Coordinates of C-alpha atoms in Angstrom, one line a residue:
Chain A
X1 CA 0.0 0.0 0.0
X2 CA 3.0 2.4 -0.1
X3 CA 2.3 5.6 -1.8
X4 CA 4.7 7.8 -2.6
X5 CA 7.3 7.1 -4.4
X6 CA 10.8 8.8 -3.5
X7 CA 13.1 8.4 -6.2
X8 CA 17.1 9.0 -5.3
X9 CA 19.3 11.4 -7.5
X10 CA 21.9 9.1 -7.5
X11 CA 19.6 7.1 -9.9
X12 CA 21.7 8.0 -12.9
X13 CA 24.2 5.5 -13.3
X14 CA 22.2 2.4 -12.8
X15 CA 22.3 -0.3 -15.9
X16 CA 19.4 -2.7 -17.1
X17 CA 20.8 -6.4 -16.1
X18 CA 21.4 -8.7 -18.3
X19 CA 18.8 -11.9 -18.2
X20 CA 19.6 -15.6 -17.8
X21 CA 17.9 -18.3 -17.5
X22 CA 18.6 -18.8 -14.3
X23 CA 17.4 -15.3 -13.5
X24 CA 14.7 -15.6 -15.8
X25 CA 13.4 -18.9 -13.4
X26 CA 14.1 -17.3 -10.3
X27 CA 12.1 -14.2 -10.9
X28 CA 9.0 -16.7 -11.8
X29 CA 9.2 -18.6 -8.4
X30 CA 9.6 -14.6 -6.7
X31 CA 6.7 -13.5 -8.6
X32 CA 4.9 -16.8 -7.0
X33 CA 5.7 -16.6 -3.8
X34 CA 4.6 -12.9 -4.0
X35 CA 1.4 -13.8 -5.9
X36 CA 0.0 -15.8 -3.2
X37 CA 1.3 -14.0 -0.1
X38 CA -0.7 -11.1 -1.8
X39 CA -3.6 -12.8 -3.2
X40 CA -4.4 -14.6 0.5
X41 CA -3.5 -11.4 2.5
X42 CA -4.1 -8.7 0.3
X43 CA -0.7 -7.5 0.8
X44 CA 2.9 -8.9 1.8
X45 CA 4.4 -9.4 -1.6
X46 CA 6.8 -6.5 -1.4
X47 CA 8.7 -7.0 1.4
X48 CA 10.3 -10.2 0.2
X49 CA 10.3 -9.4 -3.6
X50 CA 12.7 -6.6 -3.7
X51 CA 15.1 -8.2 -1.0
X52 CA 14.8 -11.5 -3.2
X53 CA 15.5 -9.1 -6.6
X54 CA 18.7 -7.7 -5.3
X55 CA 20.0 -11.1 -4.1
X56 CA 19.6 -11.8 -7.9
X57 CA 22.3 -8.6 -8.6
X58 CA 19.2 -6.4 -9.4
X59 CA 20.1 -2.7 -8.2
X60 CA 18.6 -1.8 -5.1
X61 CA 16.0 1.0 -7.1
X62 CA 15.6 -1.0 -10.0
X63 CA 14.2 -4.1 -7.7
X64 CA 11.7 -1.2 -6.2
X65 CA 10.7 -0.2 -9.9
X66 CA 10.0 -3.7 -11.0
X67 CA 8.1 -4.5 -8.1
X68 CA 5.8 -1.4 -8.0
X69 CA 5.0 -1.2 -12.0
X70 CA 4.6 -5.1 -11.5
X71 CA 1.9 -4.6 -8.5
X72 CA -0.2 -2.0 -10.8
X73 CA -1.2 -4.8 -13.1
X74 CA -1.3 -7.5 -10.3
X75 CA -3.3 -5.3 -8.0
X76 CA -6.1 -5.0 -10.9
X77 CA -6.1 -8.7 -11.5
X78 CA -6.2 -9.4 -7.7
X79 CA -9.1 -7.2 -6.7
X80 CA -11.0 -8.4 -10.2
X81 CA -10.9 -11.8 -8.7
X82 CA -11.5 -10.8 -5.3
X83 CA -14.3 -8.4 -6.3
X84 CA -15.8 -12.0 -8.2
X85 CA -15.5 -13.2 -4.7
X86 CA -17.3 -10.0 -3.3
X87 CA -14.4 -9.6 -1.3
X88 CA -13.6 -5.3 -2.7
X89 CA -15.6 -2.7 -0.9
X90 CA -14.6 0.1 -3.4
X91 CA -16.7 2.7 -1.2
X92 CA -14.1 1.5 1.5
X93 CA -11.3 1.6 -0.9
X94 CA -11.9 5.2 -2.3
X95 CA -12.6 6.8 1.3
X96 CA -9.2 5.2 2.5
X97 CA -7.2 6.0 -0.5
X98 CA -7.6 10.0 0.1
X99 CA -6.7 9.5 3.4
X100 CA -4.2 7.2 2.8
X101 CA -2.4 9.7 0.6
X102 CA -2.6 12.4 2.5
X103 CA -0.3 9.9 5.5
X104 CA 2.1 9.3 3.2
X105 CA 3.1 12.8 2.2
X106 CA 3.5 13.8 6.0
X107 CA 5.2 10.3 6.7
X108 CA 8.1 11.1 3.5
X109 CA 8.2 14.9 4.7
X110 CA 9.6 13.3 7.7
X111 CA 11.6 10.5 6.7
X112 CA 13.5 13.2 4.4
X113 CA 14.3 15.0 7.6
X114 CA 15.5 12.1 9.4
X115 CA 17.6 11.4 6.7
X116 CA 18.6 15.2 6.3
X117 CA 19.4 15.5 9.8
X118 CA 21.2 12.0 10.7
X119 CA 22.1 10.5 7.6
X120 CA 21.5 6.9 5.8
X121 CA 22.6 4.5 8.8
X122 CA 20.2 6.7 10.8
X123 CA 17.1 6.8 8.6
X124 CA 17.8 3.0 8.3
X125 CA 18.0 2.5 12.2
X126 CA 15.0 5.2 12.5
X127 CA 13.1 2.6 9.8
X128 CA 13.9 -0.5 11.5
X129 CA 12.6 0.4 15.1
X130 CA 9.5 2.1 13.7
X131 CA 9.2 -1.7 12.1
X132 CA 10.2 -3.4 15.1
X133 CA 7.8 -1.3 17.1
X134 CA 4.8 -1.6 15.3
X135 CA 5.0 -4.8 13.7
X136 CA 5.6 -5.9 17.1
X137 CA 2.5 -4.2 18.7
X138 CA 0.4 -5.6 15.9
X139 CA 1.5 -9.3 16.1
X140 CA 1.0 -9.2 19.9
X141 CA -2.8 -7.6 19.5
X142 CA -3.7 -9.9 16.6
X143 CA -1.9 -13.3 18.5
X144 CA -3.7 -12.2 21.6
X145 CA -7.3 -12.3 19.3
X146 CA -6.5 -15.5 18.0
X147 CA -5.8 -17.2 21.2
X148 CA -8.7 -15.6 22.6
X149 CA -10.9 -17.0 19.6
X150 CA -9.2 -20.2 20.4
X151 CA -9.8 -20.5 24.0
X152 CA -13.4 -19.5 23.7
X153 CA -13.4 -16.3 25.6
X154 CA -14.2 -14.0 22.8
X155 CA -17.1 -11.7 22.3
X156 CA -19.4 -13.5 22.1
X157 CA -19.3 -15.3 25.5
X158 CA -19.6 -11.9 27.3
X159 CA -16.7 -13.0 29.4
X160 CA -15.2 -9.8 28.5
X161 CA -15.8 -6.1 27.8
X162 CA -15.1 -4.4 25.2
X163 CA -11.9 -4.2 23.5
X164 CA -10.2 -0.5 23.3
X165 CA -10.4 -1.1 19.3
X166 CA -13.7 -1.9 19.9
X167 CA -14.4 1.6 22.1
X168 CA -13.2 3.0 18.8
X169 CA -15.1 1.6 16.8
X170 CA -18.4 2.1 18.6
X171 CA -17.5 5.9 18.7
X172 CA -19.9 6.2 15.8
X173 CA -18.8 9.8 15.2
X174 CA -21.5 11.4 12.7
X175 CA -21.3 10.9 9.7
X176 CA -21.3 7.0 9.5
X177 CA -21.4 5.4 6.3
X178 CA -22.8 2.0 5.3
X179 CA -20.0 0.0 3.6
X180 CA -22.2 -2.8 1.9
X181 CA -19.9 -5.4 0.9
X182 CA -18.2 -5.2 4.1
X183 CA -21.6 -5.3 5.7
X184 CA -20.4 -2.7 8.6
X185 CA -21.4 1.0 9.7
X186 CA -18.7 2.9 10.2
X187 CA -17.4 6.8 10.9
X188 CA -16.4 8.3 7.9
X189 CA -13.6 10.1 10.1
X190 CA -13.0 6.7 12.2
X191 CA -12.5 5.0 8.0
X192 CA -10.0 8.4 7.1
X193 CA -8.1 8.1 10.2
X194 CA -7.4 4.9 9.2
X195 CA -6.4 5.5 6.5
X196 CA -4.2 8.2 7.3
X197 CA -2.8 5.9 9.8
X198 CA -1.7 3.5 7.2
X199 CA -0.4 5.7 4.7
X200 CA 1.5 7.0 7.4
X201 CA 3.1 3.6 7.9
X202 CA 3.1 2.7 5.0
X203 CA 5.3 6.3 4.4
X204 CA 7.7 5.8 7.0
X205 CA 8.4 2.1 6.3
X206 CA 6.4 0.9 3.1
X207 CA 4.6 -1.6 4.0
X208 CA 1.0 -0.5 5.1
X209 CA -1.0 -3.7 4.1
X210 CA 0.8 -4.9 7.3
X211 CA -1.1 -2.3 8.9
X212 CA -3.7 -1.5 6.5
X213 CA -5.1 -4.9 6.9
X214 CA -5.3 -5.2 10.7
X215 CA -6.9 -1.7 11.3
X216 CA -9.7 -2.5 8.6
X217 CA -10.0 -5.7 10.9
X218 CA -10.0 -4.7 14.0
X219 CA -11.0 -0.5 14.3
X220 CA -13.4 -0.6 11.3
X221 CA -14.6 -4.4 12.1
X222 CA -14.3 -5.8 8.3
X223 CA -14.4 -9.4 7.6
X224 CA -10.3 -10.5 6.8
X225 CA -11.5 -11.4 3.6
X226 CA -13.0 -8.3 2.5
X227 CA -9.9 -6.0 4.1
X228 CA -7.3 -8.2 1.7
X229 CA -9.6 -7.7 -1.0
X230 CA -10.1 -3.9 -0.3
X231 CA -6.1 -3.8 0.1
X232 CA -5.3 -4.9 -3.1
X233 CA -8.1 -2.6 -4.7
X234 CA -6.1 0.6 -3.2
X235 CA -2.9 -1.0 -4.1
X236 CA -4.1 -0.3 -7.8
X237 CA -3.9 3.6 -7.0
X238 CA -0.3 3.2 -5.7
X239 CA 1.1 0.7 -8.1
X240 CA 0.0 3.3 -10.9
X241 CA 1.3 6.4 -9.6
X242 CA 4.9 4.0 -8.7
X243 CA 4.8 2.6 -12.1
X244 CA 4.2 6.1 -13.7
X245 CA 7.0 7.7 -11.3
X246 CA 9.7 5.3 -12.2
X247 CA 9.3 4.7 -15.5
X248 CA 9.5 8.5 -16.2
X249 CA 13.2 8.1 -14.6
X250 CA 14.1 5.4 -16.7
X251 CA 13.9 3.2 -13.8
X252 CA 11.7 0.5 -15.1
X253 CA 12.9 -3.1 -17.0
X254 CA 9.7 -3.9 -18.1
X255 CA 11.5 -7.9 -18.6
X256 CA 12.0 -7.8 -14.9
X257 CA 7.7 -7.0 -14.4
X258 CA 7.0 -9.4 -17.1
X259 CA 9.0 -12.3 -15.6
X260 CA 7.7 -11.5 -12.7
X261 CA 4.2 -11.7 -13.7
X262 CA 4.6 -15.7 -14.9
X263 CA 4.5 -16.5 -11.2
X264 CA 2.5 -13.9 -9.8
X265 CA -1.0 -14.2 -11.4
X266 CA -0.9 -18.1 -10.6
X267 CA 0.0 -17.1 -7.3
X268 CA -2.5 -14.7 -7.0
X269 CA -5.2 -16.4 -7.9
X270 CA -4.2 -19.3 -5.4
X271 CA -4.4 -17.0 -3.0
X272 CA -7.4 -15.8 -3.5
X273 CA -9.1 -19.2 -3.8
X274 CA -7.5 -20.4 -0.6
X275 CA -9.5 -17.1 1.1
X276 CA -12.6 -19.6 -0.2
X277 CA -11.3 -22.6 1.8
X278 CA -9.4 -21.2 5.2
X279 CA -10.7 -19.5 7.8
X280 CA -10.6 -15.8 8.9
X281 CA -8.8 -16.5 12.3
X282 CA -6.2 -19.0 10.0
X283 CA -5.7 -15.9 7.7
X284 CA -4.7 -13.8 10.8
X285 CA -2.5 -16.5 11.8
X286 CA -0.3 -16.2 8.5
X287 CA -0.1 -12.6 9.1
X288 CA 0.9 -12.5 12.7
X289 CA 3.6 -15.3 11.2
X290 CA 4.9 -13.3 8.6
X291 CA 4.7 -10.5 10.5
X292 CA 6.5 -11.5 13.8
X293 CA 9.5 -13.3 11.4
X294 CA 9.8 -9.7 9.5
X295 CA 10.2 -7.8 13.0
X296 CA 13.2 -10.3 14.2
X297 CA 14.6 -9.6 10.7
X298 CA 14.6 -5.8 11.2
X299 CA 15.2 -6.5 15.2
X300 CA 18.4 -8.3 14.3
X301 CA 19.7 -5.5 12.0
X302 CA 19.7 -2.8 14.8
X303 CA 23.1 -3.6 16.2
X304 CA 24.2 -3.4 12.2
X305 CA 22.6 0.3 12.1
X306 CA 23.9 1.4 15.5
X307 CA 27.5 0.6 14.4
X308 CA 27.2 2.0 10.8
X309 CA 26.4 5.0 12.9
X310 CA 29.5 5.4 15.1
X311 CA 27.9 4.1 18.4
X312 CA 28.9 0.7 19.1
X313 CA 31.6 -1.5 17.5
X314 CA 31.0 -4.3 15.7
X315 CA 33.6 -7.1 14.0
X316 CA 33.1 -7.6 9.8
X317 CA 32.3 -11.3 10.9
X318 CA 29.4 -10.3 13.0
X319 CA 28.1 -8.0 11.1
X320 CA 27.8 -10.1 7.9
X321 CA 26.7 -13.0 10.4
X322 CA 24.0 -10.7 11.6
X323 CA 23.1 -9.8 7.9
X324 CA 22.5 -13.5 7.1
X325 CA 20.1 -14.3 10.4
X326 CA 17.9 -10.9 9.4
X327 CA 17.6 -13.1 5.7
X328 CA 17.1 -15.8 6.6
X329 CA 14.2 -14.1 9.1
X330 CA 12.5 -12.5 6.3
X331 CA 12.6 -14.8 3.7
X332 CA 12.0 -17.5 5.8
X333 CA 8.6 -15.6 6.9
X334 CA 7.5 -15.6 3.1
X335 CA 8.7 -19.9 3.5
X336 CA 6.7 -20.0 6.2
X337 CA 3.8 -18.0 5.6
X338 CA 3.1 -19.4 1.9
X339 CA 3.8 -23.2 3.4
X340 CA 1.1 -22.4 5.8
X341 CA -1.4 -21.2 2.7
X342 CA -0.7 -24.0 0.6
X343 CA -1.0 -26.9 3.2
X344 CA -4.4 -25.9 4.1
X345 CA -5.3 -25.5 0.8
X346 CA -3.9 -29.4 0.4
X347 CA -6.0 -30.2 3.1
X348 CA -9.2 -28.6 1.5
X349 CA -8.3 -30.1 -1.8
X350 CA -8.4 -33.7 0.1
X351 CA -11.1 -33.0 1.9
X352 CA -12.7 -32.0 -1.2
X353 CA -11.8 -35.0 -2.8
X354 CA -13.6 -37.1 -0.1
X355 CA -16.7 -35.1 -0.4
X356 CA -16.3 -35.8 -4.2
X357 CA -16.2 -39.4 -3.8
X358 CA -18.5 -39.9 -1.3
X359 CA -21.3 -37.7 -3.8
X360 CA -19.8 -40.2 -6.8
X361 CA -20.4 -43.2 -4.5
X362 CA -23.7 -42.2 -3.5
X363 CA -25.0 -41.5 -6.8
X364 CA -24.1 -45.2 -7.9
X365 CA -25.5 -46.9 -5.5
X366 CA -28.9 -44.5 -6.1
X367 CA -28.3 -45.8 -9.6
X368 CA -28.0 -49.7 -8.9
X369 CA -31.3 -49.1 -6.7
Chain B
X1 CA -29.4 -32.3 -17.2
X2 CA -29.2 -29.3 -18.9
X3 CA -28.0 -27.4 -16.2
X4 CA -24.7 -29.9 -16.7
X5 CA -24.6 -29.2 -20.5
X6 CA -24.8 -25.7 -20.2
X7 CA -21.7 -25.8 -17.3
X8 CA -19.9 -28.4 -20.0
X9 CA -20.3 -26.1 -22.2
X10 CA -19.2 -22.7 -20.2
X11 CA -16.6 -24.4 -19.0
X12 CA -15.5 -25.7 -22.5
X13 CA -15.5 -21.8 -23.7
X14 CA -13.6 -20.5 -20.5
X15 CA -11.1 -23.2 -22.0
X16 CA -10.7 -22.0 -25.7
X17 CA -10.9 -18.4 -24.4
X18 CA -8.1 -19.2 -21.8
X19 CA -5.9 -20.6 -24.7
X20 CA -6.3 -17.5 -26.7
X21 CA -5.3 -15.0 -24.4
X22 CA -2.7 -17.0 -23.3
X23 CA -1.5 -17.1 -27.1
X24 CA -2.0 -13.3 -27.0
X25 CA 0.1 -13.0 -24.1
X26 CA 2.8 -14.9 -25.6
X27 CA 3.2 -13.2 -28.7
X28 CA 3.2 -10.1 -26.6
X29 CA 6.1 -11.9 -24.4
X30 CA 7.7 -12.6 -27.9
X31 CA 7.7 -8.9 -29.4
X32 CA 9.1 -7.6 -25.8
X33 CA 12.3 -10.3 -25.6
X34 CA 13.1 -10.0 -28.7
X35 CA 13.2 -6.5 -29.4
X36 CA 15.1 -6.1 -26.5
X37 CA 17.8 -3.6 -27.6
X38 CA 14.8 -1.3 -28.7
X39 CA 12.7 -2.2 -25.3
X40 CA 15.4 -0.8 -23.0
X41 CA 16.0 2.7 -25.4
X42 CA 12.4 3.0 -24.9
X43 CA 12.3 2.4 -21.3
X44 CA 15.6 4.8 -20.8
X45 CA 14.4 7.8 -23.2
X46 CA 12.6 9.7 -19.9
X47 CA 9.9 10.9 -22.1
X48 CA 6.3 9.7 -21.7
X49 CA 6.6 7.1 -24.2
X50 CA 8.7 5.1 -20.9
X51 CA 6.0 5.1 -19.0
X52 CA 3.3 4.6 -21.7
X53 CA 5.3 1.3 -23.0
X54 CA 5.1 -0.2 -19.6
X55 CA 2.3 0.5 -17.9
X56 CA -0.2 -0.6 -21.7
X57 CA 2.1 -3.5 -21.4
X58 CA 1.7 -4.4 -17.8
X59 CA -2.5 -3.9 -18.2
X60 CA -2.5 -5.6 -21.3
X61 CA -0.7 -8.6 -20.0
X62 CA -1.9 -9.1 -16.6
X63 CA -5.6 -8.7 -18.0
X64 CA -4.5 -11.5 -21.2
X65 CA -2.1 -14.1 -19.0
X66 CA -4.7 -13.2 -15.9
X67 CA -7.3 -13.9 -17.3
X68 CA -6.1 -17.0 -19.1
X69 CA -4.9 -18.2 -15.6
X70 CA -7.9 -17.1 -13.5
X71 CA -10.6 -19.1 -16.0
X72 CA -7.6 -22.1 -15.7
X73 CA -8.0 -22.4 -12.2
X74 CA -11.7 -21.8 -11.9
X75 CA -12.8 -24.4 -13.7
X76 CA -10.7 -27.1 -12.0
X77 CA -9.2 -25.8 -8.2
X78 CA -11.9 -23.8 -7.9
X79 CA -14.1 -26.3 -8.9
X80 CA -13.2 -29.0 -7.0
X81 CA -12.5 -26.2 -3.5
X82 CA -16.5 -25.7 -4.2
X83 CA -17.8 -28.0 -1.4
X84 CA -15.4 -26.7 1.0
X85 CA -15.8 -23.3 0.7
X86 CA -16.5 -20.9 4.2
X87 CA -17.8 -17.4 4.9
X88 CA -17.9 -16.8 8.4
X89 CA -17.3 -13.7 11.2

């Protein structure tokens, strides 16, 4: 969901890559992985995609510029086939967007004065603790719904009172709009806070459908399905203006999108079948995965930041060691979060099979009678 | 009966419709990889022809190879998910 694009000076000597088949095949399983992280969760495709680019010897901006012009196109497939699913609440999507914009022009105003002020290691140790901070804070509020699902001792037992997302939400500040497909009444200012709040995330360290996708959960009280679905609609606003942005630089290699799109639209549309077949709370469950394996990455670069800085010392051994464990944390999270997707899907798919034969069996024997 | 004819039969045209945009997607694959030299001018020039090039490619291409690959899958994961599918909260 990240909006603005910032696009360095230093752009000027970067050089289109040259493409083997080896790259070619490793940019289809990228695009896959990405595909159905997105297509299930509405978001989550970036944050491994562009790490996984420059591990190929893609330049750091170039990686960006693929990714972006590649989720314009994937975004309007995506929300096509979740709006078939009646998953896109475009009322939802269009209210959030202005907001949404609005959060991540204050958020780059001050990441530009970060960076202004205490340089790259600093932006990037400023970045990583927002990240650890947050993504923290939301993978402990979302684990902490889960279990409570789990145990029984939600809602709807009474048990407890309400939640302080739920005190938001029944604010009901005037005016409230009915958001149909969602099937919930919301504030318009409670929806644009929202989305402020996520574009301001999504500003400061560019990935709001970590964010995006909770808050619609949890403050605004939309099904998980319809919040991925809704997600991917507004990611078809960013995606174009990124695409647009880049391109105009000379930043795009359209090959690079292309490939990438071989994996992504059958990863996409796995994904958004598997939001047919899994439940909400398992849905949530990827995320808080994901989403707790991305903060250790970011967690474990810290001490990397702090000594690119001046402040502590740190031996080339370690610091390359530390470098590895934050990779293997974030791509691992992508392993583990698209392992997850697809093995319940397996499960489904057998199940189904069951049903399948059990209808065929049935029939049979109705015939023989 | 007819019911089953009539899916047969959608399900036979999602098919042949699938195949030909995923034709049209590979001859579109085809033009961009090997014109490459002339691709990456285009894509360099910083005029609005960069931009133009790749985002008509991009929404031509995911519609074509998306669509191809979304009728694919409907008509046999999808398919076959059908008795398994949820909508709860």
């Amino acid at each position: 969901m990240a909006g603005a694009v910032e696009i360095p000076a230093a752009a000027e000597a970067i050089k289109f890559i040259t493409l083997t088949p080896k790259t070619a095949f490793s940019l289809f399983g990228i695009g896959l992985v990405g595909g159905i992280l997105s297509g299930f969760l509405g978001s989550g495709g970036a944050f491994i995609m562009t790490p996984a680019m420059m591990s190929l010897g893609i330049p750091g901006i170039m990686a960006v510029a693929a990714n972006i012009t590649h989720k314009f196109g994937k975004a309007i497939m995506g929300s096509r086939k979740h709006n078939e699913f009646g998953n896109v609440d475009m009322r939802m999507g269009l209210v959030m967007f202005i907001a949404l914009f609005a959060g991540v022009k204050v958020a780059v105003s001050m990441n530009r004065g970060i960076l202004a002020k205490m340089g790259t290691a600093g932006s990037n140790l400023y970045i990583s603790i927002m990240f650890v901070i947050i993504l923290s804070w939301v993978t402990w509020f979302m684990f902490r719904d889960i279990m409570k699902q789990r145990r029984g001792t939600n809602r709807i037992t009474g048990q407890e009172g309400p939640t302080l997302a739920e005190k938001i939400r029944n604010l009901n500040l005037p005016p409230v709009i009915h958001f149909k497909v969602a099937g919930v009444r919301a504030s318009l200012w409670l929806a644009l806070l929202v989305g402020f709040a996520t574009g301001f995330l999504a500003g400061t360290i560019g990935v709001g459908g970590f964010i995006g996708v909770p808050a619609m959960i949890y403050l605004l009280g939309i099904p998980t399905y319809v919040a991925a679905g809704t997600e991917l609609f507004l990611a078809i606003f960013s995606g174009a203006q990124g695409a647009f942005l880049y391109s105009m630089h000379g930043l795009v290699d359209l090959r690079i999108t292309l490939l990438l799109y071989v994996g992504s639209m059958i990863g996409i549309n796995l994904g958004a079948i598997g939001t047919r077949v899994v439940r909400g709370s398992q849905m949530r469950l990827v995320m808080v995965a994901i989403i707790a394996m991305v903060a250790l990455s970011r967690l474990a670069m810290v001490p990397v930041y702090l000594a690119e800085m001046g402040k502590i010392s740190l031996a080339a051994g370690m610091h390359d060691a530390i470098t590895l464990m934050s990779n293997i944390f974030l791509f691992g999270s992508g392993a583990v979060g698209v392992s997850m997707i697809l093995f319940w899907m397996f499960q489904a798919y057998r199940r189904a099979g069951v049903v399948q034969n059990a209808g065929g069996d049935l029939s049979s024997s109705k015939a023989s009678v | 009966m007819a019911n089953l004819a009539t899916k047969k039969q959608s399900k036979k045209t999602a098919m042949l419709s699938a195949a030909v945009y995923l034709i049209m997607a590979a001859i579109i694959y085809y033009v961009v990889f090997s014109h490459t030299d002339k691709l990456v001018e285009v894509l360099k020039s910083k005029t609005y022809f960069a931009p133009l090039l790749c985002m008509t490619t991009v929404v031509v291409v995911s519609f074509l190879y998306g669509t191809a690959i979304s009728n694919i899958l409907k008509h046999t994961l999808q398919e076959r998910l059908k008795s398994q599918e949820l909508r709860e909260e």
